[in-house]
mmCIF file of C-alpha atoms in Angstrom:
data_model
loop_
_atom_site.group_PDB
_atom_site.id
_atom_site.type_symbol
_atom_site.label_atom_id
_atom_site.label_comp_id
_atom_site.label_asym_id
_atom_site.label_seq_id
_atom_site.Cartn_x
_atom_site.Cartn_y
_atom_site.Cartn_z
ATOM 1 C CA MET A 1 118.967 83.734 108.138
ATOM 2 C CA ASN A 2 122.022 84.722 107.923
ATOM 3 C CA LYS A 3 121.520 87.851 105.113
ATOM 4 C CA ILE A 4 119.385 90.032 107.458
ATOM 5 C CA ILE A 5 121.886 90.062 110.440
ATOM 6 C CA PRO A 6 124.137 92.643 109.121
ATOM 7 C CA ALA A 7 121.482 94.732 107.943
ATOM 8 C CA LEU A 8 119.438 94.293 111.506
ATOM 9 C CA LEU A 9 122.751 94.353 113.533
ATOM 10 C CA LEU A 10 123.282 98.481 111.466
ATOM 11 C CA SER A 11 119.770 99.720 112.303
ATOM 12 C CA PHE A 12 120.356 98.655 115.954
ATOM 13 C CA ALA A 13 124.219 100.319 116.082
ATOM 14 C CA LEU A 14 122.936 103.521 114.344
ATOM 15 C CA CYS A 15 119.746 103.791 117.432
ATOM 16 C CA GLY A 16 122.649 102.671 120.271
ATOM 17 C CA ALA A 17 124.386 105.667 118.834
ATOM 18 C CA ALA A 18 121.596 107.933 118.380
ATOM 19 C CA SER A 19 121.138 107.210 122.028
ATOM 20 C CA ALA A 20 124.506 107.626 123.204
ATOM 21 C CA GLN A 21 125.310 111.573 121.954
ATOM 22 C CA ASP A 22 123.103 114.157 119.385
ATOM 23 C CA MET A 23 123.536 114.020 115.871
ATOM 24 C CA PRO A 24 125.925 117.050 114.369
ATOM 25 C CA PRO A 25 124.455 120.148 113.900
ATOM 26 C CA GLY A 26 122.370 120.242 111.184
ATOM 27 C CA TRP A 27 121.874 116.526 111.077
ATOM 28 C CA THR A 28 118.837 113.998 110.925
ATOM 29 C CA ALA A 29 119.555 110.442 111.257
ATOM 30 C CA ASN A 30 116.524 107.909 111.105
ATOM 31 C CA ALA A 31 117.285 104.250 112.143
ATOM 32 C CA GLY A 32 114.915 101.244 111.670
ATOM 33 C CA ALA A 33 113.902 97.881 110.296
ATOM 34 C CA GLY A 34 110.610 96.247 109.142
ATOM 35 C CA VAL A 35 108.704 93.406 106.658
ATOM 36 C CA MET A 36 107.024 93.764 103.215
ATOM 37 C CA TYR A 37 105.793 90.889 101.574
ATOM 38 C CA SER A 38 105.730 91.532 97.811
ATOM 39 C CA PRO A 39 106.734 88.446 94.831
ATOM 40 C CA ALA A 40 109.995 86.709 94.938
ATOM 41 C CA TYR A 41 110.688 88.413 91.678
ATOM 42 C CA VAL A 42 109.337 91.037 89.723
ATOM 43 C CA GLY A 43 106.585 89.088 87.802
ATOM 44 C CA SER A 44 106.171 86.554 89.700
ATOM 45 C CA ASP A 45 103.410 84.425 91.475
ATOM 46 C CA HIS A 46 105.181 83.242 94.376
ATOM 47 C CA TYR A 47 105.180 85.976 97.540
ATOM 48 C CA GLN A 48 107.257 86.282 100.092
ATOM 49 C CA LEU A 49 108.330 87.772 102.946
ATOM 50 C CA SER A 50 111.107 89.911 103.569
ATOM 51 C CA ALA A 51 113.262 91.723 106.344
ATOM 52 C CA VAL A 52 113.262 95.974 105.004
ATOM 53 C CA PRO A 53 116.042 97.689 106.841
ATOM 54 C CA ASP A 54 115.142 101.590 107.058
ATOM 55 C CA VAL A 55 118.328 103.353 107.905
ATOM 56 C CA SER A 56 119.091 107.028 106.517
ATOM 57 C CA VAL A 57 120.483 110.564 106.705
ATOM 58 C CA LYS A 58 120.631 113.587 105.970
ATOM 59 C CA TYR A 59 122.352 116.945 106.162
ATOM 60 C CA GLU A 60 120.489 120.021 105.722
ATOM 61 C CA ASP A 61 118.422 120.212 102.183
ATOM 62 C CA LYS A 62 121.358 119.358 100.779
ATOM 63 C CA PHE A 63 123.054 115.799 101.250
ATOM 64 C CA PHE A 64 120.897 113.098 101.900
ATOM 65 C CA ALA A 65 121.650 108.959 101.841
ATOM 66 C CA GLY A 66 119.319 105.764 102.588
ATOM 67 C CA VAL A 67 118.061 101.886 101.837
ATOM 68 C CA ARG A 68 114.102 103.726 99.822
ATOM 69 C CA ASP A 69 116.003 107.172 98.698
ATOM 70 C CA GLY A 70 119.820 106.045 97.601
ATOM 71 C CA VAL A 71 122.158 108.830 97.868
ATOM 72 C CA GLY A 72 122.095 112.004 96.618
ATOM 73 C CA TYR A 73 122.937 115.692 96.653
ATOM 74 C CA ASN A 74 120.855 119.052 95.868
ATOM 75 C CA VAL A 75 122.529 121.232 93.673
ATOM 76 C CA VAL A 76 120.034 122.941 92.568
ATOM 77 C CA ASN A 77 117.021 123.784 95.689
ATOM 78 C CA GLN A 78 115.002 126.419 95.920
ATOM 79 C CA ASN A 79 111.229 128.011 94.278
ATOM 80 C CA GLY A 80 110.272 124.337 95.162
ATOM 81 C CA LEU A 81 112.595 122.840 92.278
ATOM 82 C CA ARG A 82 115.216 120.069 92.979
ATOM 83 C CA ALA A 83 117.934 118.518 91.153
ATOM 84 C CA GLY A 84 121.438 116.846 91.475
ATOM 85 C CA PRO A 85 122.797 113.599 91.237
ATOM 86 C CA ILE A 86 121.878 109.942 92.601
ATOM 87 C CA ALA A 87 123.307 106.662 92.974
ATOM 88 C CA ARG A 88 121.223 103.698 93.473
ATOM 89 C CA TYR A 89 121.907 99.968 94.307
ATOM 90 C CA ASP A 90 120.088 97.344 92.525
ATOM 91 C CA PHE A 91 120.372 94.140 94.338
ATOM 92 C CA GLY A 92 119.735 91.965 91.110
ATOM 93 C CA ARG A 93 117.868 87.743 91.428
ATOM 94 C CA ASP A 94 119.317 85.127 92.371
ATOM 95 C CA ASP A 95 117.695 81.813 90.170
ATOM 96 C CA ASP A 96 116.936 80.270 93.395
ATOM 97 C CA GLY A 97 113.466 82.265 93.991
ATOM 98 C CA ASP A 98 115.376 83.193 96.962
ATOM 99 C CA LYS A 99 114.771 86.368 97.124
ATOM 100 C CA PHE A 100 116.531 88.699 99.223
ATOM 101 C CA LEU A 101 116.368 88.844 103.032
ATOM 102 C CA ARG A 102 113.229 86.690 102.380
ATOM 103 C CA LEU A 103 112.175 85.799 106.410
ATOM 104 C CA SER A 104 109.608 83.422 104.858
ATOM 105 C CA GLY A 105 107.438 82.108 101.993
ATOM 106 C CA ASP A 106 108.386 79.204 98.817
ATOM 107 C CA LYS A 107 111.374 79.441 96.876
ATOM 108 C CA ALA A 108 110.090 80.378 92.866
ATOM 109 C CA ASP A 109 111.691 77.621 90.401
ATOM 110 C CA ARG A 110 110.312 78.754 87.112
ATOM 111 C CA ILE A 111 113.746 81.156 87.452
ATOM 112 C CA ASN A 112 115.865 77.866 88.110
ATOM 113 C CA GLY A 113 118.808 77.160 85.601
ATOM 114 C CA MET A 114 118.805 81.413 84.135
ATOM 115 C CA GLY A 115 121.842 82.416 86.060
ATOM 116 C CA ASP A 116 121.730 84.960 88.431
ATOM 117 C CA VAL A 117 121.371 88.919 87.465
ATOM 118 C CA ASP A 118 124.528 90.501 89.373
ATOM 119 C CA GLY A 119 123.610 93.499 91.766
ATOM 120 C CA ALA A 120 125.378 96.686 90.799
ATOM 121 C CA PRO A 121 125.140 100.422 91.293
ATOM 122 C CA GLU A 122 122.558 102.894 89.490
ATOM 123 C CA LEU A 123 124.274 106.387 88.937
ATOM 124 C CA GLY A 124 123.138 108.981 87.210
ATOM 125 C CA GLY A 125 120.463 112.355 88.151
ATOM 126 C CA PHE A 126 117.325 113.440 89.557
ATOM 127 C CA VAL A 127 114.700 116.170 89.266
ATOM 128 C CA ALA A 128 111.936 116.725 91.740
ATOM 129 C CA TYR A 129 109.364 119.607 91.964
ATOM 130 C CA ASP A 130 106.467 120.747 94.333
ATOM 131 C CA ILE A 131 103.609 121.596 91.699
ATOM 132 C CA ASN A 132 101.931 122.528 95.345
ATOM 133 C CA GLU A 133 102.263 122.760 99.053
ATOM 134 C CA ALA A 134 100.818 118.617 98.148
ATOM 135 C CA ILE A 135 101.831 117.287 94.909
ATOM 136 C CA THR A 136 105.082 117.016 94.569
ATOM 137 C CA ALA A 137 106.437 115.191 90.958
ATOM 138 C CA LYS A 138 109.793 113.614 89.939
ATOM 139 C CA GLY A 139 111.532 111.982 87.711
ATOM 140 C CA GLU A 140 115.335 110.046 87.777
ATOM 141 C CA VAL A 141 118.026 108.464 84.975
ATOM 142 C CA ARG A 142 119.819 105.658 86.017
ATOM 143 C CA GLN A 143 122.860 103.831 84.164
ATOM 144 C CA ALA A 144 124.668 100.933 85.301
ATOM 145 C CA ILE A 145 127.472 100.253 86.273
ATOM 146 C CA GLY A 146 127.695 95.798 86.129
ATOM 147 C CA GLY A 147 124.740 94.089 86.477
ATOM 148 C CA HIS A 148 122.100 94.693 83.947
ATOM 149 C CA GLU A 149 124.303 96.896 82.906
ATOM 150 C CA GLY A 150 120.774 98.935 81.225
ATOM 151 C CA LEU A 151 119.188 102.480 81.534
ATOM 152 C CA VAL A 152 116.741 103.034 83.726
ATOM 153 C CA GLY A 153 114.006 105.890 84.568
ATOM 154 C CA ASP A 154 111.469 106.090 87.578
ATOM 155 C CA LEU A 155 109.064 108.501 86.794
ATOM 156 C CA SER A 156 106.776 109.205 90.208
ATOM 157 C CA ALA A 157 104.049 112.076 91.357
ATOM 158 C CA ASP A 158 102.634 112.328 95.525
ATOM 159 C CA TYR A 159 100.076 113.634 96.839
ATOM 160 C CA HIS A 160 101.279 114.252 100.788
ATOM 161 C CA THR A 161 99.536 115.389 103.558
ATOM 162 C CA GLN A 162 98.906 115.888 107.191
ATOM 163 C CA ILE A 163 96.095 114.508 109.098
ATOM 164 C CA GLY A 164 95.354 116.370 112.073
ATOM 165 C CA GLY A 165 93.412 116.025 114.660
ATOM 166 C CA LEU A 166 96.189 113.687 117.196
ATOM 167 C CA PRO A 167 98.007 114.858 119.639
ATOM 168 C CA MET A 168 100.865 114.247 116.142
ATOM 169 C CA PRO A 169 100.312 114.549 112.575
ATOM 170 C CA VAL A 170 99.954 111.402 110.869
ATOM 171 C CA TYR A 171 101.315 111.954 107.549
ATOM 172 C CA PHE A 172 99.642 110.407 104.453
ATOM 173 C CA SER A 173 100.793 109.977 100.589
ATOM 174 C CA ALA A 174 100.065 108.566 97.369
ATOM 175 C CA GLY A 175 100.764 108.105 93.914
ATOM 176 C CA PRO A 176 101.285 106.576 90.849
ATOM 177 C CA ARG A 177 104.299 105.710 89.170
ATOM 178 C CA MET A 178 106.804 103.808 85.821
ATOM 179 C CA LYS A 179 109.567 102.343 85.409
ATOM 180 C CA ILE A 180 111.042 102.831 82.457
ATOM 181 C CA ALA A 181 114.024 100.549 80.949
ATOM 182 C CA SER A 182 116.880 100.103 78.259
ATOM 183 C CA GLU A 183 116.911 97.382 76.024
ATOM 184 C CA ASP A 184 120.060 95.899 78.197
ATOM 185 C CA TYR A 185 117.575 95.966 81.329
ATOM 186 C CA GLN A 186 115.003 94.113 79.637
ATOM 187 C CA ASP A 187 116.852 91.436 78.538
ATOM 188 C CA GLU A 188 118.659 90.690 81.679
ATOM 189 C CA TYR A 189 115.907 90.483 83.608
ATOM 190 C CA PHE A 190 112.964 89.140 81.378
ATOM 191 C CA GLY A 191 115.070 87.987 78.575
ATOM 192 C CA VAL A 192 115.728 83.992 77.686
ATOM 193 C CA ASP A 193 118.688 83.313 75.306
ATOM 194 C CA ALA A 194 119.268 79.406 73.901
ATOM 195 C CA GLY A 195 121.571 78.761 76.740
ATOM 196 C CA GLN A 196 118.784 79.697 79.141
ATOM 197 C CA SER A 197 115.532 77.857 77.347
ATOM 198 C CA ALA A 198 117.801 74.675 77.508
ATOM 199 C CA ARG A 199 118.293 75.008 80.905
ATOM 200 C CA THR A 200 115.095 75.708 82.078
ATOM 201 C CA GLY A 201 112.433 74.788 79.234
ATOM 202 C CA LEU A 202 110.922 77.877 78.430
ATOM 203 C CA GLY A 203 110.820 79.331 75.254
ATOM 204 C CA THR A 204 113.181 82.090 73.934
ATOM 205 C CA TYR A 205 112.622 85.438 74.493
ATOM 206 C CA ASP A 206 114.322 88.809 73.452
ATOM 207 C CA PRO A 207 112.487 91.719 74.459
ATOM 208 C CA ASP A 208 113.316 95.425 73.478
ATOM 209 C CA GLY A 209 113.653 98.645 76.000
ATOM 210 C CA GLY A 210 110.149 100.255 76.997
ATOM 211 C CA ILE A 211 107.544 100.264 79.652
ATOM 212 C CA VAL A 212 109.254 97.849 82.655
ATOM 213 C CA SER A 213 105.365 98.580 84.915
ATOM 214 C CA TYR A 214 103.355 101.596 86.621
ATOM 215 C CA GLY A 215 101.478 101.729 89.158
ATOM 216 C CA VAL A 216 100.065 103.498 92.488
ATOM 217 C CA GLY A 217 102.398 103.000 95.663
ATOM 218 C CA THR A 218 101.012 104.058 99.355
ATOM 219 C CA SER A 219 101.941 104.975 103.073
ATOM 220 C CA LEU A 220 100.825 105.940 106.120
ATOM 221 C CA THR A 221 103.496 107.317 108.651
ATOM 222 C CA VAL A 222 102.013 107.591 112.285
ATOM 223 C CA PRO A 223 104.355 109.121 115.684
ATOM 224 C CA LEU A 224 104.443 107.154 118.181
ATOM 225 C CA THR A 225 106.609 108.803 119.911
ATOM 226 C CA GLU A 226 108.779 112.221 119.526
ATOM 227 C CA ARG A 227 111.121 109.836 118.514
ATOM 228 C CA ILE A 228 109.737 106.731 116.923
ATOM 229 C CA ARG A 229 106.946 106.519 114.146
ATOM 230 C CA THR A 230 105.728 102.972 112.910
ATOM 231 C CA THR A 231 105.298 103.138 109.117
ATOM 232 C CA ALA A 232 102.768 100.792 106.672
ATOM 233 C CA PHE A 233 102.984 101.189 102.680
ATOM 234 C CA ALA A 234 101.220 99.244 99.826
ATOM 235 C CA GLY A 235 101.646 99.564 96.547
ATOM 236 C CA TYR A 236 100.146 97.813 92.844
ATOM 237 C CA ASP A 237 102.308 97.916 89.745
ATOM 238 C CA ARG A 238 101.503 96.160 86.066
ATOM 239 C CA LEU A 239 103.735 94.890 84.302
ATOM 240 C CA GLY A 240 104.735 96.601 80.744
ATOM 241 C CA GLU A 241 103.976 94.886 77.789
ATOM 242 C CA GLU A 242 107.725 94.118 76.811
ATOM 243 C CA SER A 243 108.073 92.861 79.912
ATOM 244 C CA GLY A 244 104.867 91.551 81.495
ATOM 245 C CA ASP A 245 105.312 89.139 77.537
ATOM 246 C CA SER A 246 108.618 87.280 78.762
ATOM 247 C CA PRO A 247 107.672 83.805 79.731
ATOM 248 C CA ILE A 248 109.282 83.719 82.627
ATOM 249 C CA VAL A 249 106.536 85.838 83.760
ATOM 250 C CA GLU A 250 104.028 83.988 86.290
ATOM 251 C CA SER A 251 101.654 87.134 86.389
ATOM 252 C CA ARG A 252 101.669 90.675 85.513
ATOM 253 C CA ASN A 253 99.828 91.722 88.381
ATOM 254 C CA GLN A 254 102.793 92.673 91.225
ATOM 255 C CA GLY A 255 101.389 93.961 95.049
ATOM 256 C CA THR A 256 103.613 94.985 97.715
ATOM 257 C CA ILE A 257 102.615 95.833 101.718
ATOM 258 C CA GLY A 258 104.621 96.051 104.346
ATOM 259 C CA ALA A 259 105.324 98.232 107.801
ATOM 260 C CA SER A 260 107.912 99.205 109.671
ATOM 261 C CA ILE A 261 109.277 101.661 112.379
ATOM 262 C CA GLY A 262 111.853 103.976 113.088
ATOM 263 C CA TYR A 263 114.093 105.585 115.631
ATOM 264 C CA ALA A 264 114.641 109.726 114.570
ATOM 265 C CA PHE A 265 117.621 111.479 115.912
#
């Protein structure tokens, strides 16, 4: 529980600041929190309920920063095309099977003895393009500074629309996604060397770079008031060949479901 307190305090602090004064011109922000039910680690068949902080800020159509979207800047933003630098943080993995901000659920003991994967920032760039008013395609490439030390790529496409007929519009989005990574990333998260094999009893494994996972994600955002809104989200991913063949993997099928509530200002 001690890991959860700082994230929640940050959300509450931002909410308090919002109620005390308006944001400067051009700035918007959101502060909230939620819960997520997902695998204890990528490849586990043990599921845990975790707290999810939801904090973000944005300046006009240029700068953005948030837990979900990372920190980025639209160097290019015209004719539906956006591109620029992006930074995210990889939280790593603890070998005690205790997920970051875990609230409940059994710990996964299959990776006990594998050693921790340290958290690290990932720096790179992104390109997003609005194919039309309803579909956006996006790609990111990032290099970790420390931690897994690998190169990571994310590809996605989203169909997004407003559902009318209610006092305030409901927002729906859904689309495919794929994660690709270099050998360094795959080896850190899915490889098993001789020492790890001796400690865990798992067979040795040396994966190549390639597809980490592919799947689909969806979300539904429902405004409760002009400033408060709730979001429900769900996703399914299947691990690729190199990651899925790892002896640490208990299931290639990975599901996620959750909900959050936030205050916009």
